[in-house]
Coordinates of C-alpha atoms and ligand atoms in Angstrom, one line a residue:
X1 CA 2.9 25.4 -8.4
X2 CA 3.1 22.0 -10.2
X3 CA -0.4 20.6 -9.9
X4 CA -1.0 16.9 -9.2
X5 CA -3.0 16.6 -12.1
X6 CA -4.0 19.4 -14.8
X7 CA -7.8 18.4 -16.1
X8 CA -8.2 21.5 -17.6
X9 CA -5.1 21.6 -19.3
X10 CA -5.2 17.3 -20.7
X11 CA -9.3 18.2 -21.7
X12 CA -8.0 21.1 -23.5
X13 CA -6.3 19.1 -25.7
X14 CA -8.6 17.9 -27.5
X15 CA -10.6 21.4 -27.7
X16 CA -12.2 22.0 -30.9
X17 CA -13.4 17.9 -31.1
X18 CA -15.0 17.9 -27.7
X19 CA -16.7 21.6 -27.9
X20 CA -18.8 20.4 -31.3
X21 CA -19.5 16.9 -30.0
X22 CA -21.2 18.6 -27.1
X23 CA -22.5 21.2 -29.1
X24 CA -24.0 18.1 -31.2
X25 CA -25.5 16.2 -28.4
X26 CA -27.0 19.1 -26.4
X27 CA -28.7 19.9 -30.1
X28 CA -29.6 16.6 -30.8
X29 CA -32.4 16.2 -28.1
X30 CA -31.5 12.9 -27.0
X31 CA -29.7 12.3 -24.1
X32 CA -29.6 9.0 -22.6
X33 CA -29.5 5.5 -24.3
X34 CA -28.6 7.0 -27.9
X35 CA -26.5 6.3 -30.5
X36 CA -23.3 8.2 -28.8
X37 CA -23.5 5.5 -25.8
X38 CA -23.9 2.6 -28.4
X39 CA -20.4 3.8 -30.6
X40 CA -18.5 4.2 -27.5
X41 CA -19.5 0.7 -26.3
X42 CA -18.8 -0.5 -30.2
X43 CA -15.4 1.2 -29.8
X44 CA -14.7 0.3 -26.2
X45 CA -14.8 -3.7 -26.8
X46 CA -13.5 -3.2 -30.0
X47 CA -10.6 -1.7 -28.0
X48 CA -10.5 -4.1 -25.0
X49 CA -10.8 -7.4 -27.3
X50 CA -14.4 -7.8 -25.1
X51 CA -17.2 -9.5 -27.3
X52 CA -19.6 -7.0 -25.0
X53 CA -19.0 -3.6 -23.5
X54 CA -21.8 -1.7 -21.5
X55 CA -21.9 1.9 -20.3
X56 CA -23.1 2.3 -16.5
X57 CA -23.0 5.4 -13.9
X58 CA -19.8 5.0 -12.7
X59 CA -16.6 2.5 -11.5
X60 CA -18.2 1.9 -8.8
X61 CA -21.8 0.7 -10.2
X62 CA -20.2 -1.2 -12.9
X63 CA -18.5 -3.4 -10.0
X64 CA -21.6 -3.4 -7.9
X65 CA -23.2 -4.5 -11.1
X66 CA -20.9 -7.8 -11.8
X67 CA -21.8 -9.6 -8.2
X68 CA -25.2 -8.6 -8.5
X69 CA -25.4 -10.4 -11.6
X70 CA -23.6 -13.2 -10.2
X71 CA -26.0 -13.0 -7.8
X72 CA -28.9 -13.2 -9.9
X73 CA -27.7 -16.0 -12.2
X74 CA -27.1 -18.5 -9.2
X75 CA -23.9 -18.4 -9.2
X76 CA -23.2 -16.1 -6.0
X77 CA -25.0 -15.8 -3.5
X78 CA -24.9 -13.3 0.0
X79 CA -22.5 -14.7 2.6
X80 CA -20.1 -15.8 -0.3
X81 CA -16.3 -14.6 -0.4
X82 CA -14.9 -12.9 -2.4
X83 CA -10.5 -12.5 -2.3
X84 CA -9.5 -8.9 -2.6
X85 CA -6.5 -7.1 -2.4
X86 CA -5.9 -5.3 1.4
X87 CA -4.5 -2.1 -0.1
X88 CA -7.3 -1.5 -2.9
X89 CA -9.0 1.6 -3.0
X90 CA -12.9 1.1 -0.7
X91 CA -14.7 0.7 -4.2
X92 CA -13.9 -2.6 -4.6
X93 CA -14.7 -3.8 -1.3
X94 CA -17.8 -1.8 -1.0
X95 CA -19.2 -3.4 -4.5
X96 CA -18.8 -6.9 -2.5
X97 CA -20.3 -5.7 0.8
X98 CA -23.2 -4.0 -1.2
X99 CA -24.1 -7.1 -2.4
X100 CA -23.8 -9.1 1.0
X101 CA -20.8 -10.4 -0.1
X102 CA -18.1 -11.2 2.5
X103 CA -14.4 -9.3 1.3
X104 CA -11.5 -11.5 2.2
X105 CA -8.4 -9.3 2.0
X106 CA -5.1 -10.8 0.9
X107 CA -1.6 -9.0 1.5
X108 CA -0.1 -7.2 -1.6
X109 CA 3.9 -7.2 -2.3
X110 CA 5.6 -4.6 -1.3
X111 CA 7.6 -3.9 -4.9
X112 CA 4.4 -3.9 -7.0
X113 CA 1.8 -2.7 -5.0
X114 CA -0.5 -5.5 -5.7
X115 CA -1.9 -9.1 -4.6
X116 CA 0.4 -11.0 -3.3
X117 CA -1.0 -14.1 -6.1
X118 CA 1.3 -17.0 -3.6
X119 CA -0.6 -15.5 -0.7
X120 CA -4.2 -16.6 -2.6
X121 CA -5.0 -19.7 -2.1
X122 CA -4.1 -20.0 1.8
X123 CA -7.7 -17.9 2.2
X124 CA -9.5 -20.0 -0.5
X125 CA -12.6 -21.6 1.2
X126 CA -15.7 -23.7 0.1
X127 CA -17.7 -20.3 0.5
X128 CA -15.4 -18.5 -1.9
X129 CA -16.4 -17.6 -5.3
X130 CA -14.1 -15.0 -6.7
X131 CA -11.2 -13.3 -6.9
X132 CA -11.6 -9.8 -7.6
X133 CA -8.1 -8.5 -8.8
X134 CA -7.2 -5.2 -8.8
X135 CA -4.7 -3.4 -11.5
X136 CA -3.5 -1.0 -9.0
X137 CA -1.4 2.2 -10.0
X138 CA -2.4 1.0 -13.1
X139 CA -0.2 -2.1 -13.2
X140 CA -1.1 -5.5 -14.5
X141 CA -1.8 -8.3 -11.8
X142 CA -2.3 -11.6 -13.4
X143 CA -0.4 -14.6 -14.2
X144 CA -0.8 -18.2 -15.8
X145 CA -0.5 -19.3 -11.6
X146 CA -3.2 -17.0 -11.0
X147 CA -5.2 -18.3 -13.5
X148 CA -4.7 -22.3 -12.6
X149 CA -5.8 -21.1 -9.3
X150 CA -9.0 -19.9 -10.4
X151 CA -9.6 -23.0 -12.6
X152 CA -8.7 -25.4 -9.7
X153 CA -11.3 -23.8 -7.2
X154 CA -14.1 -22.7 -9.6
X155 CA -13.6 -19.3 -9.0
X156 CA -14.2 -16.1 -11.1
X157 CA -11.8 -13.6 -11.5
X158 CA -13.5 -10.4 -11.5
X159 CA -10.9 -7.3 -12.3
X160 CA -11.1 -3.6 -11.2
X161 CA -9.9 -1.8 -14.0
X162 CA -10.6 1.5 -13.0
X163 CA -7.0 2.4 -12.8
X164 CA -4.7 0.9 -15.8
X165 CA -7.4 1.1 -18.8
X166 CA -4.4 0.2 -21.7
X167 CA -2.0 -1.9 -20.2
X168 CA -1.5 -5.4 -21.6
X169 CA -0.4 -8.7 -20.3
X170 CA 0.5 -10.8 -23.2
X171 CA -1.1 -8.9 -25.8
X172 CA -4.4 -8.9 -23.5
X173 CA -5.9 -6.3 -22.9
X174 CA -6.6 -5.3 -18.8
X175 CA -10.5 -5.8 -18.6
X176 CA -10.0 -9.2 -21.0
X177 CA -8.1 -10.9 -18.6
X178 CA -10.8 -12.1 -16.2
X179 CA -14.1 -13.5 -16.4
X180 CA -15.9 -9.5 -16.3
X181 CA -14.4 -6.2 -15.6
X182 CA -15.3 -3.1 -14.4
X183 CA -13.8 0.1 -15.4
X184 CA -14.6 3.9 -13.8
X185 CA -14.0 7.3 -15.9
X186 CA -13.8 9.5 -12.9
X187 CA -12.5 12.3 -14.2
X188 CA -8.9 11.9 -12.6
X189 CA -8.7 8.4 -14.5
X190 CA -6.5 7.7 -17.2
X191 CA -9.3 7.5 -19.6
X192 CA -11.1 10.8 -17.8
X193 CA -15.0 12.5 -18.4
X194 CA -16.5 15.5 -17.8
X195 CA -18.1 14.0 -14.5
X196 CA -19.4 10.4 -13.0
X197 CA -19.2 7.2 -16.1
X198 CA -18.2 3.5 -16.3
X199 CA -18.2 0.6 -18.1
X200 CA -18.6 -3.2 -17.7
X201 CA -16.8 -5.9 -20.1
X202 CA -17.3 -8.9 -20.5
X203 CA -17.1 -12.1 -23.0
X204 CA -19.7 -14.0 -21.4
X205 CA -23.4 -13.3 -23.4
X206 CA -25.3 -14.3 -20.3
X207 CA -23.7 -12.0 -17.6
X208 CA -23.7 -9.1 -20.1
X209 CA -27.5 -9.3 -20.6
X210 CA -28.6 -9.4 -16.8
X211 CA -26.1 -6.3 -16.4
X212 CA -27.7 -4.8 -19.0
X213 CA -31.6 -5.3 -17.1
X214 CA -30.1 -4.7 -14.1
X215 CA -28.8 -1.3 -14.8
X216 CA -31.8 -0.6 -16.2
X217 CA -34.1 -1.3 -13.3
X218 CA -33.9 -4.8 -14.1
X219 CA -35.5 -4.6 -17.3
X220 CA -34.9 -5.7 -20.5
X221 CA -38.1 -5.1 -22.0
X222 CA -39.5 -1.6 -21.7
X223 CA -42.1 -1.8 -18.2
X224 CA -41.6 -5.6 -18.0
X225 CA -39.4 -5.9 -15.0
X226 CA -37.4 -9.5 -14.3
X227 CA -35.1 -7.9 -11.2
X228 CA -35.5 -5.8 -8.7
X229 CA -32.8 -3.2 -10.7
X230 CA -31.0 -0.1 -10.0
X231 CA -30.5 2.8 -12.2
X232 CA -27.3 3.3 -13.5
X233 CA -26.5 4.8 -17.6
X234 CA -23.8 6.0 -19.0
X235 CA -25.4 9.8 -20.6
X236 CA -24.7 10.7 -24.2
X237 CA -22.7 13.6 -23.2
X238 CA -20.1 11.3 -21.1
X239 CA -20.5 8.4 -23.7
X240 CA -19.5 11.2 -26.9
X241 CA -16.6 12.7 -24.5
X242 CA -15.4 9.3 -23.9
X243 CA -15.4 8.3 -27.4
X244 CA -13.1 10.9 -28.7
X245 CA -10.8 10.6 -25.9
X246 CA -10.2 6.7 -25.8
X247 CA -9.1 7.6 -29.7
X248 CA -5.8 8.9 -27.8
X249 CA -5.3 6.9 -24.8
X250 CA -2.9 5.1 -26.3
X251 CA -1.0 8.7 -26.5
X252 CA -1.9 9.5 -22.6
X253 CA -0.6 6.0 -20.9
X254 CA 3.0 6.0 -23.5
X255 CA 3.1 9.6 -22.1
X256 CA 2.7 8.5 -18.8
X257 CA 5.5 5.5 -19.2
X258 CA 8.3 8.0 -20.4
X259 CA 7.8 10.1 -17.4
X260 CA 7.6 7.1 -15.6
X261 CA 11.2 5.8 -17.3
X262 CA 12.6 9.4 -16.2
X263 CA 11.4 9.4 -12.4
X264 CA 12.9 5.8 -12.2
X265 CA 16.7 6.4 -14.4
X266 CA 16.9 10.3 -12.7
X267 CA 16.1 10.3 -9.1
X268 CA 18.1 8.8 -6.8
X269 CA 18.2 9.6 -3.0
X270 CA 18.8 6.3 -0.5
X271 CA 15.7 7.9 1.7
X272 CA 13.4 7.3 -1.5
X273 CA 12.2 3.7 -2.5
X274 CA 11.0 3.5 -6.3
X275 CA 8.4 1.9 -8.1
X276 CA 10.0 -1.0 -10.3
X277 CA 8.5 -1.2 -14.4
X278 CA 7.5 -4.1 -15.1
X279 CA 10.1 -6.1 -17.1
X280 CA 7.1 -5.6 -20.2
X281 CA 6.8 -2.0 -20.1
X282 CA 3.1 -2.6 -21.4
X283 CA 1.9 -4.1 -18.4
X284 CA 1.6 -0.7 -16.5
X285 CA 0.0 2.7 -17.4
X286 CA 1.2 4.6 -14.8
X287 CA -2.2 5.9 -13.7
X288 CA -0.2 7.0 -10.6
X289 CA 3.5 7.0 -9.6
X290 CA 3.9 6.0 -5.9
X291 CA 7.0 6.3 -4.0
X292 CA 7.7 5.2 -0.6
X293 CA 9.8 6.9 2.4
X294 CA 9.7 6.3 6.2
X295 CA 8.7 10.2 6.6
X296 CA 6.2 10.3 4.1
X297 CA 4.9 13.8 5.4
X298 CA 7.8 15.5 5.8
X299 CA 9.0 14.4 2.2
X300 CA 5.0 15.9 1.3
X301 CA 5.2 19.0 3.3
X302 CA 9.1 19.3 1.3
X303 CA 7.3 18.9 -1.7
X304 CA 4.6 21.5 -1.3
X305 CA 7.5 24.0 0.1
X306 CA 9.3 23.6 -3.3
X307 CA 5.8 24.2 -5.3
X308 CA 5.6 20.7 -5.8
X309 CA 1.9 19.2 -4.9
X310 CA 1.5 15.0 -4.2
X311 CA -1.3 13.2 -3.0
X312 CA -1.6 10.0 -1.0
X313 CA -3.0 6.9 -2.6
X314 CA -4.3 5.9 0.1
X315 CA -3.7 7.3 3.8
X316 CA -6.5 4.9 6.0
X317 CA -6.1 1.2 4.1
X318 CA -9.7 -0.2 4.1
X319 CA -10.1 -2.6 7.5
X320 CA -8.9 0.3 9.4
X321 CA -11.7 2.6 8.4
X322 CA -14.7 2.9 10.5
X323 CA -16.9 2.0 7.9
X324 CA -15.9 -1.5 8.3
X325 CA -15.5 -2.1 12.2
X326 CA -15.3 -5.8 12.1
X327 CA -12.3 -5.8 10.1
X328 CA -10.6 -3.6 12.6
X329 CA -8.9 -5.9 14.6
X330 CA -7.2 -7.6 11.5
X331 CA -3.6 -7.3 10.3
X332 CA -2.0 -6.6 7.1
X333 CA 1.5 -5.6 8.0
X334 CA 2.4 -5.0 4.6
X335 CA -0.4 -3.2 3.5
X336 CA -0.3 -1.2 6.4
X337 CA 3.6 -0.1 5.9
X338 CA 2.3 1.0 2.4
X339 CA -0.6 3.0 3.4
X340 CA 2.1 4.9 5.9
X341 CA 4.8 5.5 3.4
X342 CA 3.5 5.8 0.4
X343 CA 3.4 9.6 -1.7
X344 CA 2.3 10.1 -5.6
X345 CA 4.0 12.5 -7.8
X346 CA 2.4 14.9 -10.6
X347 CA 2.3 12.1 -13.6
X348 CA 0.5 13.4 -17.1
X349 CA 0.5 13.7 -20.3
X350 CA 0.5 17.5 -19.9
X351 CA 3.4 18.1 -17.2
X352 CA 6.1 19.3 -19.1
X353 CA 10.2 18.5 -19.2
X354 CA 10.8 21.3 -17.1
X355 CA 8.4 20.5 -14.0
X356 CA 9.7 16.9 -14.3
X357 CA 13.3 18.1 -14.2
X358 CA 12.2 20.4 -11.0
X359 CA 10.5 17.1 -9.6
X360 CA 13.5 15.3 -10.3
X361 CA 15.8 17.7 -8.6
X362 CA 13.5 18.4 -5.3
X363 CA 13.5 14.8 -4.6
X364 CA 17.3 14.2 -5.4
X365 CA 18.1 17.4 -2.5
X366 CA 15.9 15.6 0.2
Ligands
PLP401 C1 -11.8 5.1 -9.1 C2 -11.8 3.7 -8.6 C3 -13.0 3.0 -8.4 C4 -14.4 3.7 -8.5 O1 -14.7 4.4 -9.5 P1 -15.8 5.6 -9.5 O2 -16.1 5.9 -10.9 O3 -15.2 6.7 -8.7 O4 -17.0 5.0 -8.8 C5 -13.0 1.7 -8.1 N1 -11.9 1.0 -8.0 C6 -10.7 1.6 -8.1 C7 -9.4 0.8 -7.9 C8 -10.6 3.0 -8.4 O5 -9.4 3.6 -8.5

């Protein structure tokens, strides 16, 4: 069987590094807020171009995090909007609606999988505060017209990072692009830990610091409390993890893009719609390769038959999912058509020539 995505087999990679950093930590006797979270968010902005980085709990939390701080500066405030793409993973929306924020969903295009930036300011109201992009697949969305758009309404653009941690637009890093960032190191993630982390970055002194109190129950002096605060750190295990393994991500995402270049040059089958690259190979990491068919199941249930295994990114797109019944009646054709045809194939660092040659010949006999 050719596994989606072999953890194991990427962590074991780096072995020997990872077993005496743990072996280090758990000796140390200090586990939260040490010196191992403080070098990876050194390293991190170093690595982003950020002037501030900040460990939290998870992609999730780091988002949440951002609009509460908006919140809490005066900037944002509940019943605002916020644009978002339709086809985004729930995280992003539930990070707005946490914070009584109202998610305004925009269409994405069909050949890149992401906000449709022409479609933006049609929604654009005097409520509207931000536009939270999101680097889907692990693709770069942004542009000069995106950003004019943002300048001419006030608006902040917010990005969701969690899924293209590397790419580059311009020689900008993703997570440098916007006003604040969040990123999530689910384990599956490009940049992957040993269990739940995330980061926040940001340029902007002021945001970073009420994060910072925020995440700490709204403190920023031990037992002096200026917000009503969650708890969300970044341990030292996750943080040391993390550290060594952002020394090779540039390694994992070009390891990613040559499979990527192989999928898109080798298979060819007129039932089976590619993913384009992006005419800068830099703006996309490849966190996942999507294709799109009109019997998306079949092609899956083909795939398993032949030992190959896929996964849908995403089957139910967000304002059809009971968790958010009064976006129900709304319609995002396009979105929709992507959430029925779309299929991921394995994509690694670890998955060797031969399983992509097998991929590559499955899909070609469909
Ligand atoms: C993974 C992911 C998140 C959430 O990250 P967690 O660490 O699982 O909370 C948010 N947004 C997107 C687009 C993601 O892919």
């Amino acid at each position: 069987m050719i596994s989606f995505l072999d953890l194991k087999k990427i962590n074991l990679k780096y072995q020997e590094e990872i077993e005496n950093k743990l072996l280090e930590v758990f000796r140390s006797g200090w586990y939260l807020l040490g010196n191992e979270l403080k070098n990876f968010e050194a390293d991190l902005s170093d690595y982003i171009g950020s002037k501030y980085a900040l460990g939290v709990a998870n992609g999730l939390d780091a988002l949440r995090l951002i609009f509460r701080a908006y919140i809490e500066l005066g900037i944002m405030k509940p019943g605002d909007e916020v644009i978002v793409p339709a086809n985004t993973y729930i995280a992003s929306i539930l990070a707005l609606s946490d914070n009584g924020l109202l998610p305004v969903l925009v269409e994405p295009e069909i050949n890149t999988y992401n906000i449709d930036i022409s479609k933006i300011e049609e929604k654009i109201t005097s409520k509207t505060k931000a536009i939270l992009i999101v680097h889907l697949q692990g693709r770069i969305i942004f542009s000069e017209k995106l950003k004019r758009i943002a300048e001419k309404h006030q608006l902040k653009i917010v990005e969701d990072n969690a899924q293209a941690i590397g790419a580059e637009w311009n020689n900008i890093k993703s997570g440098n692009l916007g006003d604040a960032a969040g990123f999530s190191f689910y384990p599956g993630k490009n940049l992957g830990a040993l269990g739940d982390a995330g980061a926040v970055t940001t340029s902007n002194k002021e945001l970073f610091e009420t994060i910072r109190a925020l995440g700490n129950y709204g403190s920023n002096q031990k037992y002096v409390n200026i917000y009503k605060g969650l708890n969300s750190r970044l341990d030292e295990i996750q943080a040391a993890v993390l550290d060594i393994k952002l020394k090779y991500i540039h390694e994992e995402n070009d390891a990613r893009r040559e499979i990527a270049k192989r999928f898109i040059k080798e298979i060819s089958n007129p039932k089976i719609i590619l993913p384009e690259n992006p005419s800068n190979e830099k703006e996309h990491v490849w966190h996942v390769f999507v294709i799109r068919t009109e019997n998306r199941d079949d092609l899956q249930t083909y795939l398993a038959e032949k030992g190959i295994h896929t996964i849908i990114h995403y089957p139910i797109p967000p304002h059809h999912q009971e968790a958010y019944k009064e976006m129900n009646m709304l319609s995002f054709p396009i979105s929709e058509k992507i959430h029925r045809e779309v299929l991921s194939l394995p994509i690694s660092s670890v998955l060797r020539d031969e399983e992509i040659d097998t991929i590559i010949k499955a899909l070609n006999e469909y």
